[in-house]
XYZ file of C-alpha atoms in Angstrom:
694
model
C 2.301 -1.377 -14.253
C 3.285 -1.021 -11.988
C 2.427 0.346 -8.227
C 3.240 -1.573 -5.004
C 0.821 -0.896 -2.718
C 0.639 -1.105 0.766
C -1.173 -4.107 2.544
C -1.528 -2.613 6.307
C 0.370 -1.112 9.315
C 1.566 -3.192 12.005
C 2.891 -5.888 9.384
C 6.149 -5.830 7.864
C 6.122 -4.674 4.377
C 5.147 -7.275 0.960
C 5.589 -6.989 -2.221
C 2.639 -5.408 -3.259
C 2.050 -4.645 -0.365
C 3.020 -4.284 3.346
C 4.945 -1.786 5.352
C 8.032 -2.459 7.607
C 8.773 -2.366 11.490
C 11.144 -0.382 12.764
C 14.292 -1.134 14.284
C 15.279 -4.451 11.570
C 18.979 -5.340 11.758
C 21.274 -3.210 9.681
C 23.783 -5.724 8.202
C 26.002 -6.325 5.406
C 27.902 -3.568 3.307
C 24.944 -3.454 1.062
C 22.031 -4.290 3.004
C 21.696 -1.159 5.364
C 18.205 -0.828 5.904
C 18.172 2.778 5.033
C 15.626 4.001 2.613
C 15.410 7.717 3.949
C 17.649 9.746 5.669
C 17.058 10.091 9.515
C 13.976 12.160 9.984
C 14.969 16.259 10.720
C 12.548 16.138 13.949
C 13.390 13.286 16.441
C 9.652 14.105 17.760
C 7.868 13.993 14.409
C 4.620 12.641 14.816
C 4.114 9.981 11.828
C 0.383 8.897 12.857
C -2.136 11.712 13.338
C -5.415 9.831 13.784
C -7.564 6.852 13.181
C -11.108 6.438 11.875
C -13.519 3.815 9.961
C -10.925 1.468 8.765
C -8.272 4.068 8.001
C -5.085 5.587 9.695
C -3.562 8.967 8.762
C -0.164 9.409 8.312
C 2.569 11.988 7.789
C 5.864 11.880 5.912
C 9.024 14.178 6.008
C 10.939 15.263 3.056
C 14.757 14.957 3.996
C 17.094 16.654 1.481
C 14.513 19.526 0.732
C 16.082 22.101 2.742
C 19.822 21.153 1.183
C 18.393 21.706 -2.238
C 19.411 25.170 -4.159
C 17.063 27.938 -4.679
C 16.561 26.983 -8.040
C 16.060 23.565 -7.125
C 13.154 24.259 -4.660
C 11.903 26.316 -7.189
C 11.590 23.410 -9.537
C 9.880 21.508 -6.868
C 7.341 24.090 -5.956
C 6.364 24.395 -9.582
C 5.775 20.745 -10.168
C 4.138 20.489 -7.036
C 1.483 23.154 -7.806
C 1.024 21.462 -11.202
C 0.532 18.097 -9.447
C -2.428 19.435 -7.376
C -4.508 20.957 -10.256
C -5.174 17.329 -11.354
C -6.872 16.849 -8.182
C -10.051 17.549 -9.504
C -9.679 15.306 -12.511
C -9.574 12.009 -10.675
C -12.461 12.668 -8.633
C -14.203 13.065 -11.427
C -13.013 9.882 -12.881
C -14.160 8.071 -10.016
C -17.489 8.848 -10.466
C -19.659 11.177 -12.359
C -21.022 13.165 -9.487
C -17.940 13.064 -7.280
C -17.463 16.696 -7.119
C -20.799 17.561 -6.390
C -20.964 15.309 -3.189
C -17.465 16.982 -2.286
C -18.652 20.267 -2.619
C -22.058 19.527 -0.691
C -19.688 17.864 2.042
C -17.384 21.081 1.883
C -20.162 23.532 2.483
C -21.915 21.640 5.014
C -18.588 21.582 6.887
C -17.816 25.116 6.481
C -20.940 26.894 7.314
C -23.462 24.563 9.183
C -25.299 26.140 12.239
C -26.272 23.344 13.962
C -24.700 21.776 16.936
C -21.424 20.160 15.547
C -21.250 18.247 19.110
C -23.945 15.667 18.122
C -23.282 12.275 17.873
C -25.039 12.303 14.357
C -22.766 15.210 13.181
C -19.829 13.259 14.353
C -20.902 10.204 12.234
C -21.457 12.998 9.371
C -17.553 14.163 9.878
C -16.355 10.546 9.477
C -18.154 10.028 6.200
C -16.893 13.420 4.788
C -13.262 12.287 5.506
C -13.734 9.026 4.279
C -14.976 10.297 0.924
C -12.139 12.599 1.070
C -9.696 9.911 1.515
C -11.141 7.734 -1.031
C -11.280 10.860 -3.667
C -15.136 9.835 -4.135
C -17.858 8.161 -2.718
C -16.419 4.308 -3.248
C -14.031 2.691 -1.074
C -10.469 3.563 -2.280
C -9.639 0.157 -1.966
C -12.976 -2.357 -2.316
C -14.366 0.048 -4.857
C -18.031 -0.516 -3.081
C -19.930 2.347 -2.123
C -19.574 4.157 1.376
C -22.782 5.306 3.366
C -22.962 7.818 6.126
C -23.871 6.251 9.576
C -25.943 9.331 10.268
C -29.620 9.044 8.816
C -30.742 10.299 5.748
C -33.202 12.970 7.484
C -30.373 14.197 9.678
C -28.413 14.847 6.391
C -31.182 16.679 4.649
C -31.222 18.940 8.187
C -27.673 19.543 7.282
C -28.095 20.572 3.855
C -31.109 22.960 5.247
C -28.998 24.393 7.979
C -26.337 25.532 5.790
C -25.439 28.411 3.496
C -26.961 27.809 0.479
C -25.402 29.711 -1.790
C -22.362 27.379 -1.426
C -24.345 24.360 -2.830
C -23.638 23.046 -6.070
C -26.856 23.485 -7.393
C -27.815 23.339 -11.190
C -29.453 26.290 -12.888
C -33.266 27.303 -11.698
C -32.795 24.876 -8.699
C -33.636 25.489 -5.160
C -31.951 24.148 -2.069
C -34.780 22.090 -1.407
C -34.453 20.211 -4.822
C -30.866 19.881 -4.588
C -31.299 17.992 -1.384
C -33.651 15.649 -3.307
C -31.397 14.940 -6.042
C -27.935 14.623 -3.901
C -29.629 12.334 -1.213
C -30.271 9.246 -3.665
C -26.443 9.675 -4.833
C -25.474 9.591 -1.332
C -27.806 7.310 0.543
C -29.548 4.847 -2.256
C -27.325 1.270 -2.456
C -29.302 1.064 -5.891
C -27.280 3.994 -7.091
C -23.678 3.429 -8.394
C -23.241 0.784 -6.059
C -19.901 -0.030 -7.470
C -17.228 2.007 -8.740
C -15.443 -1.283 -10.726
C -17.047 -4.079 -11.242
C -14.805 -7.172 -12.092
C -17.742 -9.652 -12.383
C -17.449 -11.553 -16.091
C -21.047 -12.487 -15.967
C -22.049 -8.776 -15.664
C -21.730 -5.907 -18.072
C -18.830 -4.298 -16.367
C -19.077 -0.924 -18.189
C -22.688 -0.559 -17.510
C -22.159 -1.664 -13.707
C -19.276 0.230 -12.988
C -19.460 3.981 -11.579
C -16.154 5.167 -12.928
C -16.695 8.176 -15.291
C -14.945 6.612 -18.189
C -18.207 5.853 -20.358
C -21.536 6.854 -20.580
C -24.281 5.711 -22.597
C -22.352 2.500 -24.086
C -21.905 -1.368 -23.075
C -19.060 -3.391 -22.451
C -19.238 -5.000 -26.249
C -19.051 -1.659 -27.497
C -16.309 -0.598 -25.824
C -14.656 -3.740 -26.493
C -15.094 -3.181 -30.527
C -14.512 0.155 -30.709
C -11.120 -0.363 -29.316
C -10.308 -3.691 -30.947
C -10.668 -1.865 -34.132
C -8.701 0.957 -33.320
C -5.699 -1.599 -32.346
C -3.057 -2.117 -35.015
C -1.606 -5.595 -33.989
C 1.099 -4.846 -36.480
C 2.435 -1.992 -35.239
C 5.416 -2.153 -33.521
C 5.051 1.064 -31.695
C 1.599 0.957 -30.581
C 0.008 3.749 -28.418
C -1.992 2.744 -25.420
C -5.563 2.944 -27.229
C -8.225 5.023 -25.192
C -5.987 6.182 -22.363
C -6.953 9.626 -21.990
C -10.571 9.999 -23.590
C -14.037 9.393 -22.016
C -15.973 7.089 -24.413
C -19.750 8.303 -25.058
C -22.441 7.825 -27.500
C -23.852 11.074 -29.329
C -26.416 10.696 -31.597
C -26.242 6.762 -32.105
C -22.231 7.091 -32.722
C -19.396 6.324 -30.330
C -17.272 9.622 -29.515
C -14.246 10.083 -27.552
C -14.085 12.934 -25.116
C -10.156 13.889 -24.769
C -8.726 14.979 -21.480
C -6.844 17.717 -22.806
C -6.914 21.661 -23.241
C -9.368 22.743 -25.259
C -11.210 19.412 -24.306
C -12.643 17.126 -21.600
C -10.953 18.593 -17.826
C -9.458 22.118 -19.956
C -10.087 23.975 -17.143
C -7.891 22.125 -14.875
C -5.269 21.053 -17.580
C -4.730 24.601 -18.404
C -3.590 25.512 -14.747
C -1.552 22.404 -14.685
C 0.548 23.205 -17.925
C 1.187 26.688 -16.872
C 2.964 25.175 -14.002
C 4.800 22.740 -16.080
C 5.656 25.436 -18.465
C 7.314 27.443 -15.127
C 8.843 24.239 -14.431
C 10.535 23.782 -17.881
C 12.001 26.881 -17.336
C 13.953 25.962 -14.564
C 14.550 22.360 -15.409
C 17.879 21.232 -14.202
C 19.304 20.062 -17.585
C 17.738 20.081 -21.114
C 16.797 16.172 -21.033
C 14.817 17.328 -18.043
C 13.312 20.378 -20.113
C 12.631 18.159 -23.001
C 10.516 15.939 -21.076
C 8.474 18.208 -19.807
C 8.344 20.505 -22.500
C 6.932 17.182 -24.636
C 4.458 16.482 -21.475
C 3.237 19.922 -21.837
C 2.707 19.030 -25.885
C 0.464 15.862 -24.724
C -1.730 18.037 -22.761
C -2.380 20.236 -25.237
C -2.718 17.721 -28.308
C -4.239 15.051 -26.637
C -2.276 12.848 -28.995
C -1.457 9.092 -27.305
C 1.882 9.656 -29.888
C 2.975 12.857 -28.035
C 2.592 10.942 -24.761
C 4.512 8.076 -26.078
C 7.170 10.602 -26.849
C 6.932 12.385 -23.684
C 7.568 8.667 -21.806
C 10.354 7.985 -23.944
C 11.894 11.809 -23.255
C 11.358 10.891 -19.446
C 13.257 7.489 -19.679
C 16.172 9.113 -20.826
C 16.410 11.689 -17.926
C 18.370 9.655 -15.789
C 20.801 12.230 -14.018
C 18.249 15.244 -12.605
C 18.000 15.035 -8.937
C 14.425 15.957 -9.217
C 12.006 13.946 -11.055
C 8.014 13.647 -11.445
C 5.633 11.321 -12.637
C 2.523 13.376 -14.219
C -0.192 12.082 -16.317
C -3.117 9.386 -17.105
C -1.152 6.525 -15.717
C -2.835 3.171 -13.904
C -5.680 1.596 -15.835
C -6.811 -0.448 -12.420
C -10.063 1.850 -11.915
C -11.044 0.846 -15.741
C -12.885 -2.346 -15.377
C -11.733 -2.548 -19.686
C -8.084 -1.678 -18.717
C -7.951 0.848 -21.036
C -8.572 4.276 -19.286
C -5.526 5.773 -17.440
C -6.453 7.627 -14.000
C -4.522 11.164 -13.571
C -1.755 10.966 -11.191
C 1.366 12.918 -10.019
C 4.429 12.104 -7.758
C 7.100 15.023 -7.390
C 10.357 13.745 -5.799
C 14.178 14.116 -5.070
C 16.627 11.182 -5.278
C 17.892 9.660 -2.393
C 21.358 9.105 -3.387
C 22.579 6.659 -0.606
C 19.616 4.369 -0.497
C 19.743 4.143 -4.183
C 22.686 2.394 -4.352
C 20.651 -0.944 -3.470
C 18.658 -0.560 -5.897
C 21.018 0.232 -8.561
C 22.912 -3.112 -7.600
C 19.433 -5.023 -8.780
C 18.901 -2.501 -11.814
C 22.474 -3.519 -13.162
C 22.129 -7.033 -13.130
C 19.035 -7.124 -14.785
C 20.089 -9.116 -17.689
C 21.213 -12.133 -15.710
C 18.185 -12.271 -13.843
C 16.161 -12.196 -17.170
C 18.533 -15.099 -18.348
C 18.067 -17.149 -15.596
C 14.566 -16.761 -15.010
C 12.133 -20.154 -15.338
C 10.830 -18.521 -18.236
C 10.333 -19.992 -21.467
C 13.279 -19.119 -23.552
C 11.035 -17.581 -26.416
C 9.290 -15.444 -23.718
C 12.757 -13.790 -22.186
C 14.084 -10.454 -23.538
C 17.486 -11.062 -25.407
C 18.244 -7.308 -24.686
C 16.702 -5.722 -21.138
C 17.013 -2.267 -21.670
C 17.999 0.260 -19.549
C 16.310 0.125 -16.310
C 16.714 3.250 -14.153
C 16.370 2.542 -10.773
C 16.616 4.341 -7.642
C 15.266 5.446 -4.347
C 13.128 8.490 -3.991
C 12.071 10.718 -1.363
C 8.654 12.225 -2.278
C 7.690 15.934 -1.862
C 4.200 15.610 -3.018
C 1.751 13.201 -3.990
C -1.846 13.889 -5.839
C -4.583 12.106 -7.847
C -4.600 8.360 -7.890
C -1.281 8.214 -6.022
C -2.749 10.505 -2.406
C -4.076 9.817 -0.077
C -3.380 6.093 -0.381
C -0.214 5.673 -2.165
C 1.866 3.136 -3.549
C 5.502 2.506 -1.926
C 6.860 1.415 -5.247
C 6.453 2.557 -9.098
C 7.913 1.324 -12.309
C 6.783 2.870 -15.441
C 5.999 4.057 -18.382
C 3.171 1.519 -18.847
C 3.699 1.003 -22.668
C 5.426 -2.447 -23.415
C 7.553 -1.256 -26.503
C 8.677 1.573 -24.784
C 10.004 -0.703 -21.809
C 11.133 -2.944 -24.055
C 13.180 -0.543 -26.663
C 14.018 2.220 -24.504
C 13.711 0.773 -20.792
C 12.272 2.117 -17.946
C 12.409 3.991 -14.351
C 11.960 2.051 -11.181
C 11.606 3.684 -8.022
C 11.011 2.766 -4.351
C 9.262 5.373 -2.396
C 12.136 5.910 0.661
C 10.378 8.467 3.001
C 7.117 6.643 2.490
C 8.162 3.585 3.482
C 10.145 5.263 6.485
C 6.804 6.826 7.582
C 4.912 3.515 7.580
C 7.545 1.676 9.672
C 7.747 4.704 12.127
C 3.963 4.666 12.676
C 4.223 0.683 12.349
C 2.321 -1.086 15.462
C 3.003 -4.540 16.852
C 0.691 -7.599 17.107
C 0.287 -8.921 13.805
C 2.963 -10.958 13.482
C 2.730 -12.551 16.782
C -0.973 -12.822 15.747
C -0.879 -14.352 12.640
C 2.500 -16.473 12.180
C 2.855 -20.357 13.909
C 5.635 -20.041 16.313
C 8.919 -18.202 17.822
C 11.298 -19.286 15.129
C 9.228 -18.137 12.387
C 7.817 -14.781 14.034
C 11.821 -13.986 15.352
C 12.816 -14.375 11.428
C 10.068 -12.267 10.308
C 10.741 -9.591 12.729
C 14.574 -9.532 12.077
C 14.721 -10.452 8.371
C 11.271 -9.178 7.103
C 11.502 -5.361 6.712
C 14.527 -5.291 4.595
C 13.499 -8.266 2.917
C 10.137 -6.426 1.906
C 12.232 -3.533 0.390
C 14.458 -6.089 -1.717
C 10.869 -7.338 -2.738
C 9.707 -4.164 -3.556
C 12.822 -3.355 -5.560
C 12.545 -6.431 -7.586
C 9.009 -6.298 -8.215
C 9.508 -2.771 -9.908
C 13.200 -3.196 -11.433
C 12.839 -6.828 -12.885
C 9.602 -7.757 -12.467
C 7.794 -5.268 -14.482
C 10.973 -5.127 -16.937
C 10.986 -8.786 -17.478
C 9.749 -11.062 -20.104
C 8.084 -10.179 -23.982
C 5.013 -10.569 -25.969
C 4.899 -12.795 -28.694
C 4.951 -10.678 -32.012
C 1.399 -10.092 -33.476
C 0.115 -10.556 -30.092
C -1.999 -7.313 -28.998
C -1.304 -5.463 -25.602
C -2.817 -7.137 -22.379
C -5.602 -5.056 -22.076
C -7.119 -6.284 -25.292
C -6.159 -9.591 -25.052
C -6.527 -10.220 -20.984
C -8.951 -7.659 -20.651
C -10.036 -7.548 -17.079
C -7.541 -9.869 -15.596
C -4.361 -8.019 -17.304
C -3.740 -5.976 -14.342
C -3.852 -8.919 -11.606
C -2.097 -11.000 -13.736
C 0.734 -8.346 -14.043
C 1.049 -7.446 -10.546
C 1.236 -11.077 -9.890
C 3.821 -11.950 -12.626
C 6.402 -9.060 -11.230
C 5.771 -10.616 -7.619
C 6.592 -13.845 -8.835
C 10.077 -12.450 -10.298
C 10.905 -11.368 -6.885
C 9.670 -13.749 -5.017
C 12.080 -16.205 -7.337
C 14.908 -14.607 -6.485
C 14.647 -13.660 -2.926
C 15.697 -17.429 -2.596
C 18.503 -16.615 -4.936
C 22.367 -16.934 -3.893
C 22.814 -14.160 -6.648
C 21.517 -11.546 -4.118
C 23.924 -12.644 -1.753
C 26.804 -12.413 -4.504
C 25.753 -9.065 -5.356
C 25.881 -7.717 -2.049
C 22.442 -6.620 -1.560
C 21.540 -9.309 1.466
C 23.642 -11.813 3.164
C 21.685 -14.362 3.955
C 19.140 -16.514 2.691
C 16.865 -16.120 5.772
C 15.734 -12.517 4.221
C 14.048 -15.020 1.474
C 12.572 -17.351 4.197
C 11.208 -14.670 5.879
C 9.271 -12.862 2.517
C 8.100 -16.363 1.723
C 6.658 -16.601 5.392
C 4.949 -13.349 4.971
C 3.690 -13.628 1.190
C 1.880 -17.261 2.003
C 0.487 -15.928 5.476
C -0.526 -12.205 3.956
C -1.790 -13.620 0.752
C -3.948 -16.059 2.478
C -4.678 -14.532 5.336
C -3.878 -11.000 6.667
C -5.273 -9.506 3.610
C -8.885 -10.880 4.375
C -8.904 -8.306 7.143
C -9.936 -5.607 4.403
C -12.786 -7.248 3.294
C -16.415 -7.112 4.461
C -17.598 -10.437 5.563
C -19.261 -12.454 2.762
C -17.344 -10.513 -0.058
C -14.849 -11.877 -2.522
C -11.747 -10.290 -4.000
C -12.003 -7.690 -6.694
C -8.644 -5.741 -6.354
C -6.125 -6.603 -8.693
C -3.531 -6.486 -6.267
C -5.537 -8.483 -3.678
C -6.292 -10.919 -6.135
C -2.668 -11.559 -7.210
C -1.670 -12.152 -3.995
C -4.337 -14.752 -2.712
C -3.713 -16.253 -6.451
C -0.169 -16.712 -5.953
C -0.560 -18.226 -2.402
C -3.507 -20.263 -2.987
C -1.582 -21.686 -6.179
C 1.251 -22.661 -4.506
C -0.401 -24.037 -1.386
C -2.697 -26.394 -3.699
C 0.352 -27.411 -5.703
C 2.546 -28.176 -3.129
C -0.387 -30.354 -1.362
C 1.229 -33.427 -2.176
C 4.516 -32.777 -1.065
C 3.150 -31.116 1.980
C 5.225 -27.653 1.065
C 3.139 -25.425 2.673
C 1.412 -26.917 5.703
C -2.267 -25.516 7.071
C -2.299 -26.137 10.997
C -4.534 -25.305 13.809
C -4.183 -24.747 17.547
C -6.680 -23.592 19.841
C -8.761 -22.280 17.037
C -6.737 -20.397 14.868
C -5.525 -20.927 11.505
C -1.626 -20.692 10.181
C 0.244 -21.535 7.134
C 3.559 -22.820 7.852
C 6.022 -23.188 5.249
C 8.229 -26.468 5.249
C 10.213 -26.611 2.329
C 11.592 -23.206 1.152
C 13.263 -24.544 -2.007
C 10.575 -26.372 -3.020
C 8.043 -23.199 -3.019
C 11.036 -21.551 -4.839
C 10.404 -23.735 -7.716
C 6.225 -23.548 -7.328
C 7.002 -19.764 -7.697
C 8.702 -20.394 -10.944
C 6.319 -22.492 -12.246
C 3.610 -20.313 -11.870
C 5.822 -17.633 -13.286
C 6.400 -19.413 -16.331
C 2.636 -19.910 -16.670
C 1.861 -16.299 -16.366
C 4.305 -15.354 -18.450
C 3.292 -17.336 -21.290
C -0.182 -16.525 -20.658
C 0.555 -12.955 -21.234
C 3.092 -13.534 -24.172
C 0.627 -15.733 -25.971
C -2.345 -13.389 -24.818
C -4.372 -16.555 -23.503
C -7.620 -14.997 -21.964
C -9.029 -18.171 -21.093
C -6.150 -19.525 -19.042
C -5.575 -16.251 -17.334
C -9.662 -16.316 -16.411
C -9.531 -19.386 -15.128
C -6.145 -18.902 -13.176
C -7.625 -15.810 -11.496
C -11.272 -17.013 -11.025
C -10.266 -20.100 -9.777
C -7.423 -19.608 -7.372
C -7.651 -15.264 -7.178
C -11.259 -14.360 -6.157
C -13.148 -16.814 -3.948
C -12.757 -16.443 -0.096
C -13.271 -18.967 2.392
C -16.113 -17.650 4.418
C -15.075 -19.426 7.841
C -11.221 -18.841 7.468
C -12.561 -14.651 6.642
C -14.703 -15.021 9.637
C -11.762 -15.949 11.954
C -9.539 -13.549 10.409
C -11.671 -10.499 10.992
C -12.330 -11.566 14.595
C -8.553 -11.997 15.485
C -7.429 -8.642 13.401
C -10.197 -6.620 15.308
C -8.199 -7.237 18.590
C -5.286 -5.935 17.453
C -6.901 -2.360 16.848
C -5.041 -1.844 13.612
C -6.319 0.127 10.781
C -5.948 -2.014 7.456
C -5.530 1.245 5.507
C -3.199 3.992 5.810
C -2.668 7.062 3.644
C -1.031 10.708 4.076
C -1.428 14.091 4.938
C 0.700 15.914 1.862
C 3.758 18.594 2.918
C 2.607 22.150 1.865
C 5.267 24.242 0.179
C 4.991 27.958 0.232
C 7.156 30.009 -1.911
C 9.156 33.163 -0.523
C 9.113 36.298 -2.727
C 11.681 38.482 -3.471
C 9.481 41.088 -5.626
C 7.912 39.168 -8.324
C 10.684 36.046 -8.031
C 10.712 33.309 -6.125
C 13.917 33.528 -3.786
C 13.063 30.510 -1.780
C 10.553 27.779 -0.579
C 9.230 26.552 2.583
C 8.003 23.209 3.513
C 5.689 22.426 6.153
C 4.143 19.112 7.803
C 0.503 20.045 8.403
C -1.544 17.651 10.931
C -5.238 17.868 10.228
C -6.308 15.877 7.257
C -9.836 17.061 6.921
C -8.245 20.594 7.268
C -5.976 19.789 4.379
C -8.899 18.268 2.403
C -10.909 21.849 2.662
C -7.892 23.601 1.826
C -7.541 21.843 -1.419
C -11.224 22.284 -2.106
C -10.463 25.864 -1.610
C -7.522 26.293 -3.857
C -7.768 23.884 -6.226
C -11.225 23.572 -6.918
C -10.778 24.049 -10.683
C -13.168 22.043 -12.747
C -17.060 22.162 -13.083
C -19.128 19.690 -10.566
C -20.497 17.584 -13.933
C -17.730 16.794 -16.671
């Protein structure tokens, strides 16, 4: 499940959220704070611009130039394959996203009017927000975004741009096109929410994602429940790679495969993957790539499982890739996987830390607070490493996770193991670009601030490592209980991320981490506890608009955990709410008792998952993870606003260019562009592979 996401810049990394501050102390043999090699350029500019609620960063790829020509060629082919799926993710997010994107691109490229006008500047900001979000809905809140320029001005933009560049339908003139596109962009009643998780609504019909058409939530649930085989020991992730539609009164799956839906993009992608297979580092890697190609051609989810098993076995290759329909966060029903790809190079030195955790996975499982029947008796091979990202695409870009644990299919994880990675150079970029101020503003006193500044950055890396390596890999589902998407439904993602966070939190105060040499003081654990409580109850509220409650899975899980332990610890004053000069703070008074509470909640969430207890999961998320205190929210927004820090960050991707010797690649050059809009327009020109409506 398995992504850890960034919370905000200027804040140390936090499990499912944050980034680190530079200059943390490097202590201990294995506690070296080195998630990536030193930057190749000392004057490299990490942050390029800031607009709306977004900051745009760049990252470097240390070690790329040291690869052999054949390895560079492999990276290049995987890079091209990754970007070929960009249109797929846009279309998955909303049926008319590609129509909107083509419209924005044409205006930006051909508009003949005054580009210095204030309204045009507002239009450009809107366009960049849409590019960042891979569609017209906010990448995190999933609310529809609107231009700050007027609808009349926007109509003028269309009128004064090249009519040949707009995605008009057959027989449609520019005026008719304008009348059709403007409500999609401006009407608040049209597709207001990408993902609606309100259990009181029909979550399928009220979500704008392009996973379902003409069907109801009840029909979706019955369709996939009927397909599920609870007695199978190797069940596929039902519905992962298709759009479910109603045709002539019958439910039909439109498979995302070569020859099916998205075929134009997938044919190109498969071509690059086949080239990659021809230059694979070894036979195991080649087998995995060949099985991925087979899956894209067949659309059979059993083939996807076979690919994932082969991919997990590939532990010795320096180059690696995630490519496929992976996370289900964007499906309110938890079935459909969003396309994403991450191409990477293993950071051998930094991987030592994370590997130590993976090597002790069975000890962590045996000593966890879970019920005995919910513990894995034999934790299968967890391959843990730090990677250097070369490119990200689809659901992984421009906004990116900082940690990944895959595959997602539970039985594969239990029987064959998983890969857990920390995205080292991404974390490095966040740290280099981080601004100060958040710690000083939201933490109670100098002692806590000093601890968070000194120990927080490295503690966050450990939390990321443990969230991915032992968090998602822990626990087991009871025999006969279905997969979480079926049993826990719309709460599955929040509960899974919370479960993995709690594993990490529980062990961050365990002397075992000192014993195995990954840290040399429990002060790291204390800093992590300080951060988690403050971020879960306060800082993350900076991302919400006034009056809104929490809907995104990671935000829900953070508040759920922090609010639950605060509530259950009130009797012993474990966490104390303090107010000084009108400012609220949450202060941990007893770290050991807090650890016990983290363990209690971990045991309960694992029970919910193991037993498929939907009601208990519903009550836990709705009672602790959704509702926001409006007064506290107003205070947080006011305090955060003064810091002038973007609550969200994302990345411009490196550009790989082959050096040709005749018809063969002799080398691959890497460049680091600095203009976000220019890259988005370049992608639109070079990787627009799908029709605008699918």
